[in-house]
Tab-separated table of C-alpha atoms in Angstrom:
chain	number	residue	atom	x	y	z
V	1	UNK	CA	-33.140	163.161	-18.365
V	2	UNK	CA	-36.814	164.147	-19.163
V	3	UNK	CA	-38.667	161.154	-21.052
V	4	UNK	CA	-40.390	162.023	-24.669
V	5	UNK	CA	-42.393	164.919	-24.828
V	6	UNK	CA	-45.579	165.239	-26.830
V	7	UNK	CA	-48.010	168.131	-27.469
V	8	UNK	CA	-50.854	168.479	-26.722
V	9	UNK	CA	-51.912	166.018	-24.567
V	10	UNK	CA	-55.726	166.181	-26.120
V	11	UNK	CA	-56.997	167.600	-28.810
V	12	UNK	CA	-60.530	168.145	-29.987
V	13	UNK	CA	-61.168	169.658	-33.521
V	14	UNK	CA	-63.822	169.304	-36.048
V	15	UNK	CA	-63.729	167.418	-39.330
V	16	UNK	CA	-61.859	168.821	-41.891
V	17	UNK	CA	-59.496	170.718	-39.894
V	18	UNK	CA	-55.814	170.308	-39.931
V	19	UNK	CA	-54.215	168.651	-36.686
V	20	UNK	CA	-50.375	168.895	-36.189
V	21	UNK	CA	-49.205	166.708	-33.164
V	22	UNK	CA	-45.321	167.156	-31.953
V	23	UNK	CA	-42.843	165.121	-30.213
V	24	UNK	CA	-39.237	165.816	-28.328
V	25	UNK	CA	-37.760	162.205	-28.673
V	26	UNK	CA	-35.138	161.660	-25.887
V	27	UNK	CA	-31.781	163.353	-26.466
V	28	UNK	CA	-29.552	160.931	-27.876
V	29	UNK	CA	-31.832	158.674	-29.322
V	30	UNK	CA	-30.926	158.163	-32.990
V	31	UNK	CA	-34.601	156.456	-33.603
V	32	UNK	CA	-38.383	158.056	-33.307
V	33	UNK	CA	-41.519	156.333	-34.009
V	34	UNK	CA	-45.230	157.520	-34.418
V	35	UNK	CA	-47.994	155.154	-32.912
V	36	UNK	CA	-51.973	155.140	-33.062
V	37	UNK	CA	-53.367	153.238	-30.636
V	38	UNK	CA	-57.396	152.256	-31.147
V	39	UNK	CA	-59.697	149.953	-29.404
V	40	UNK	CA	-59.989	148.413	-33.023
V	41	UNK	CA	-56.670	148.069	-34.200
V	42	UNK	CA	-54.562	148.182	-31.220
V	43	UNK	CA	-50.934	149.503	-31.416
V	44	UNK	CA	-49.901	150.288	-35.079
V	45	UNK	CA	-46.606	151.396	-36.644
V	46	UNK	CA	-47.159	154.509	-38.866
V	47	UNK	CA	-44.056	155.641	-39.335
V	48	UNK	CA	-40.485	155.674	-38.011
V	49	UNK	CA	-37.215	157.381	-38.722
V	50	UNK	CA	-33.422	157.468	-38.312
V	51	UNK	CA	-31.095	159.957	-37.799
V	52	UNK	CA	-33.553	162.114	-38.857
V	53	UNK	CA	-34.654	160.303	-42.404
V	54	UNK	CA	-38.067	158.488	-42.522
V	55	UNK	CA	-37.570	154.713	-42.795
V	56	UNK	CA	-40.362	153.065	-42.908
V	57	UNK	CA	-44.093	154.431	-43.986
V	58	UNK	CA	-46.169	151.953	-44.897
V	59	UNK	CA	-48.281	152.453	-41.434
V	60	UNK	CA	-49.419	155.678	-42.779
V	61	UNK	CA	-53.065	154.881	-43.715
V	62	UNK	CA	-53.582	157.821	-46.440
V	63	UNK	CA	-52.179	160.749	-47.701
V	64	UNK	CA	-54.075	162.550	-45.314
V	65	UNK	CA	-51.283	161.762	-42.763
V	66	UNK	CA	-47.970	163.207	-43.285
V	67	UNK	CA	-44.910	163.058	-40.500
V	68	UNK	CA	-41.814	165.211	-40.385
V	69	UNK	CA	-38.650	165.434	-38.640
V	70	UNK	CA	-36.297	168.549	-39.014
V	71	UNK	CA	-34.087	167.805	-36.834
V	72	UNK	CA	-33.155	165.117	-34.035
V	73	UNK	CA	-35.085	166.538	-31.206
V	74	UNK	CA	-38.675	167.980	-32.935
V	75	UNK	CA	-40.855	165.513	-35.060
V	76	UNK	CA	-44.456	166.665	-36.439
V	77	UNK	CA	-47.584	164.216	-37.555
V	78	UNK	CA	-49.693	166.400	-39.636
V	79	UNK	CA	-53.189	165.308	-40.445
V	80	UNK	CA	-54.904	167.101	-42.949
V	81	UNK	CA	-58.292	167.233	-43.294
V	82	UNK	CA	-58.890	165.339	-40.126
V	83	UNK	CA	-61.817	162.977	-40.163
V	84	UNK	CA	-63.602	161.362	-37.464
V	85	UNK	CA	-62.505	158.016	-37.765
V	86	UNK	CA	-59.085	159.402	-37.321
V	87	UNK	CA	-59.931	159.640	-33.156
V	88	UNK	CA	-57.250	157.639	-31.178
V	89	UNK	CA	-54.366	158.316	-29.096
V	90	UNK	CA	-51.342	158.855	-30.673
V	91	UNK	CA	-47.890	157.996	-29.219
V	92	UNK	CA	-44.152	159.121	-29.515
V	93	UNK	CA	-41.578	156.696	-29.164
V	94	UNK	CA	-37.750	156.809	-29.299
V	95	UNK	CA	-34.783	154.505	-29.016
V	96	UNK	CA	-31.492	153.265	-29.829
V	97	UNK	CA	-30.673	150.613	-32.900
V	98	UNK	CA	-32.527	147.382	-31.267
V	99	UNK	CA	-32.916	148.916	-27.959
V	100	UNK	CA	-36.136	149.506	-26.136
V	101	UNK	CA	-38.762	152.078	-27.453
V	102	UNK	CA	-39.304	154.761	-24.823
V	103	UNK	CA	-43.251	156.246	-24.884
V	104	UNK	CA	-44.409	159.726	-24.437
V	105	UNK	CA	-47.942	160.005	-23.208
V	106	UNK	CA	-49.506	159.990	-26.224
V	107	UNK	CA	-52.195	162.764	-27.750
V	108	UNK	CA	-55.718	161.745	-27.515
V	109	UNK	CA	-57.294	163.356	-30.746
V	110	UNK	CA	-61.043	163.354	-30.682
V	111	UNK	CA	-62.592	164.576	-34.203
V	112	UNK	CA	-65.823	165.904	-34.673
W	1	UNK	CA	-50.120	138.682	-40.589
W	2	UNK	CA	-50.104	138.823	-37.136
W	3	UNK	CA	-46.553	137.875	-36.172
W	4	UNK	CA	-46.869	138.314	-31.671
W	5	UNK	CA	-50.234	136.288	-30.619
W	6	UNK	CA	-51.668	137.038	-27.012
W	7	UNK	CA	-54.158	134.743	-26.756
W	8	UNK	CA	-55.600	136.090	-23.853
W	9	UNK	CA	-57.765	138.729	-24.059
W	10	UNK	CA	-58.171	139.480	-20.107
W	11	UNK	CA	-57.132	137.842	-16.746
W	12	UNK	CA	-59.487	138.383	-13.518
W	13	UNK	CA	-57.252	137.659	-10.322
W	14	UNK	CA	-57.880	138.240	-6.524
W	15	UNK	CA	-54.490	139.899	-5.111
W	16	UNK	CA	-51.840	137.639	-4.113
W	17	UNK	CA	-52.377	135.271	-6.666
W	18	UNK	CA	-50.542	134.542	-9.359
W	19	UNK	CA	-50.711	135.794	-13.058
W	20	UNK	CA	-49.032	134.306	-16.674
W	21	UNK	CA	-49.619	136.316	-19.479
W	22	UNK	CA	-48.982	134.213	-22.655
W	23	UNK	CA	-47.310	135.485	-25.734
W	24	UNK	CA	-46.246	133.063	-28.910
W	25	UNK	CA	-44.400	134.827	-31.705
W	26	UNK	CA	-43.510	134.408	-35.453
W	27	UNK	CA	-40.502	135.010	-37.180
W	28	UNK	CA	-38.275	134.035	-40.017
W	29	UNK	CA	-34.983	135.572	-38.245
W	30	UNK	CA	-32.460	133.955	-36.111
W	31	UNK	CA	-31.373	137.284	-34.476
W	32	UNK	CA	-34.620	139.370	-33.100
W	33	UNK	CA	-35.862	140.795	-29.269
W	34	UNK	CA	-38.584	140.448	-27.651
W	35	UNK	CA	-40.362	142.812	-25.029
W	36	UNK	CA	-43.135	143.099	-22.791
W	37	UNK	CA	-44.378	146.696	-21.960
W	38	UNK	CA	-47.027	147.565	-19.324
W	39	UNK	CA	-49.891	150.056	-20.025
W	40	UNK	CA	-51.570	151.489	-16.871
W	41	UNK	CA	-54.876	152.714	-16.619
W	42	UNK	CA	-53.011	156.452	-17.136
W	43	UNK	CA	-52.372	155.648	-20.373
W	44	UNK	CA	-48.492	155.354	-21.192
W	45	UNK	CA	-46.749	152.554	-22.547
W	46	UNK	CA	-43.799	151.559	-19.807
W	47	UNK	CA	-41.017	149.402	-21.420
W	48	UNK	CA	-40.466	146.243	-18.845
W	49	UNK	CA	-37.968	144.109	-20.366
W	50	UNK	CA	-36.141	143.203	-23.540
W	51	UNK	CA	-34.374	139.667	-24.070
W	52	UNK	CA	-33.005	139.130	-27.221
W	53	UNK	CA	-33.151	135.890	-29.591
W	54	UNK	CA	-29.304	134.310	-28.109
W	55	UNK	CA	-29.969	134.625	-24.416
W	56	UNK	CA	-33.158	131.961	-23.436
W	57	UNK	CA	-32.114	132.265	-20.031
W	58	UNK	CA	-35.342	133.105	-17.948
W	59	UNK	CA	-35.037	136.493	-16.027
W	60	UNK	CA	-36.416	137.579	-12.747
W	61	UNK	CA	-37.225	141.160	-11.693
W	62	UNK	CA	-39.090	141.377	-8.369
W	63	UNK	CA	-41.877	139.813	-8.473
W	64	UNK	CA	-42.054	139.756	-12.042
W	65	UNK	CA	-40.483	136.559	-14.127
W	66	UNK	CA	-40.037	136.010	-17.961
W	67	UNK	CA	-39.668	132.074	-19.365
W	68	UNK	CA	-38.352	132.721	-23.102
W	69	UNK	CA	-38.605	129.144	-25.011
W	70	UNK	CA	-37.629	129.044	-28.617
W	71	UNK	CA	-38.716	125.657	-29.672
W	72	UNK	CA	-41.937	126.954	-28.810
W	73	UNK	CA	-41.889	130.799	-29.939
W	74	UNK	CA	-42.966	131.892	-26.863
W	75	UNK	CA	-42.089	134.197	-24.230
W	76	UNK	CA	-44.176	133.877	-21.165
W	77	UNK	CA	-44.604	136.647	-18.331
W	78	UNK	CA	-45.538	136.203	-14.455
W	79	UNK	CA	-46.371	138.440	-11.990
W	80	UNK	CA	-46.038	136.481	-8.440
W	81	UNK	CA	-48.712	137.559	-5.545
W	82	UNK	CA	-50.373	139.982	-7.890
W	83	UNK	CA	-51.323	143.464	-6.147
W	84	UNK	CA	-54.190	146.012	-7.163
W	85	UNK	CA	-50.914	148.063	-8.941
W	86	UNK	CA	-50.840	145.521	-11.465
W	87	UNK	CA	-53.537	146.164	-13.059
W	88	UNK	CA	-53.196	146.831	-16.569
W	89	UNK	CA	-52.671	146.193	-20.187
W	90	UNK	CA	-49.402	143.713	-21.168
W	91	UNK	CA	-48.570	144.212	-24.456
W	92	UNK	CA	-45.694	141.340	-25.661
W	93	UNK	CA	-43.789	142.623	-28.715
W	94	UNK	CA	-41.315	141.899	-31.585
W	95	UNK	CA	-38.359	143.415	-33.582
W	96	UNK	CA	-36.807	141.887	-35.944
W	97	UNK	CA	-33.475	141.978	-37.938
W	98	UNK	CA	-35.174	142.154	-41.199
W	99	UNK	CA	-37.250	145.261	-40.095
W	100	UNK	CA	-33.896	147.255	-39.582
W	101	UNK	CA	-34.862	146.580	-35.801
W	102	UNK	CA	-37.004	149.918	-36.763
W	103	UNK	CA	-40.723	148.197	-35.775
W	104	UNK	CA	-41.963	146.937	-33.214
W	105	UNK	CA	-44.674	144.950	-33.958
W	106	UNK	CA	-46.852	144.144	-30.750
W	107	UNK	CA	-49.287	142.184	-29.556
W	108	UNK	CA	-53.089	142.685	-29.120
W	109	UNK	CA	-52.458	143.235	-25.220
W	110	UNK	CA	-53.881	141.794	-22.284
W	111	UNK	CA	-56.237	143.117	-19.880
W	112	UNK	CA	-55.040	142.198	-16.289
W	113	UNK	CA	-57.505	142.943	-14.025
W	114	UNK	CA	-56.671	142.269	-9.739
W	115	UNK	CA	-58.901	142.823	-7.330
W	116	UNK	CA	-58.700	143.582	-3.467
């Protein structure tokens, strides 16, 4: 079975533009998290959901971010405008109910 | 707060020693997991074990070993005769109960750095 799939694997953009990053979770997992990962603040939470429905958002830092999933194998994190201090690498994850989180290989968003 | 402590920021080992990556945790709940994931150099996070809060017995896996003690919140990990291949960030993290076992809240990693 392939592992999660995220797109793109970098992205470079200016300030102000929008940024959508996307993520196949693995099939059968009823769980998919987004992760930001900076030398700063390490591995945080910004969202997750469940069968589909967003659970728990308090990781998103502003209303700049916004995450979607439409159905059990696509999930979007919109950022919009982008800003600089927005750079990190940001990871997929799905899983089962108290199983193990499987990673994609994260996007590594640079802003300008 | 921060609820999975790694006090060590980075470990500098010749190869063939041996390594123990500390990790103390915090929690309210009687039923939780614990896990240690491995990130490379290359980037991705690989999941290395899960041992939830009912089973203390230590585990074994090659040449890597896990000693989960409650009375001390802590949930140790050692690689035995390190090789180059180790060499990585250990991140030791947490789910609880109360969290819908939806977060994982992790650790601020440790570098583990072996050299020829």
């Amino acid at each position: 079975d392939a592992g999660v799939i995220q797109s793109p694997r970098h992205e470079v953009t200016e300030m102000g533009q929008e940024v959508t990053l996307r993520c196949k979770p693995i099939s059968g997992h009823d769980y998919l998290f987004w992760y930001r990962q900076t030398m700063m603040r390490g591995l945080e939470l910004l969202i997750y959901f469940n069968n589909n429905v967003p659970i728990d958002d308090s990781g998103m830092p502003e209303d700049r971010f916004s995450a979607k999933m439409p159905n059990a194998s696509f999930s979007t994190l919109k950022i919009q405008p982008s800003e600089p201090r927005d750079s990190a690498v940001y990871f997929c994850a799905s899983g089962r109910q108290a199983g193990e989180q499987f990673f994609g290989p994260g996007t590594r968003l640079t802003v300008l | 707060a921060q609820k999975v402590t790694q006090a060590q920021t980075e470990i500098s080992v010749v190869e063939k020693e041996d390594v123990t990556l500390d990790c103390v945790y915090e929690t309210r709940d009687t039923t939780y997991y614990l896990f240690w994931y491995k990130q490379p150099p290359s980037g991705e996070l690989v999941f290395l074990i899960r041992r939830n809060s009912f089973d203390e017995q230590n585990e074994i896996s090659g040449r890597y070993s896990w000693n989960f003690q409650k009375s001390t919140s802590s949930f140790n990990f050692t690689i035995t005769a390190s090789q180059v291949v180790d060499s990585a960030v250990y991140f030791c993290a947490l789910s609880e109960a109360a969290d819908s076992w939806g977060k994982l809240q992790f650790g601020a990693g440790t570098q583990v750095v072996v050299t020829p």
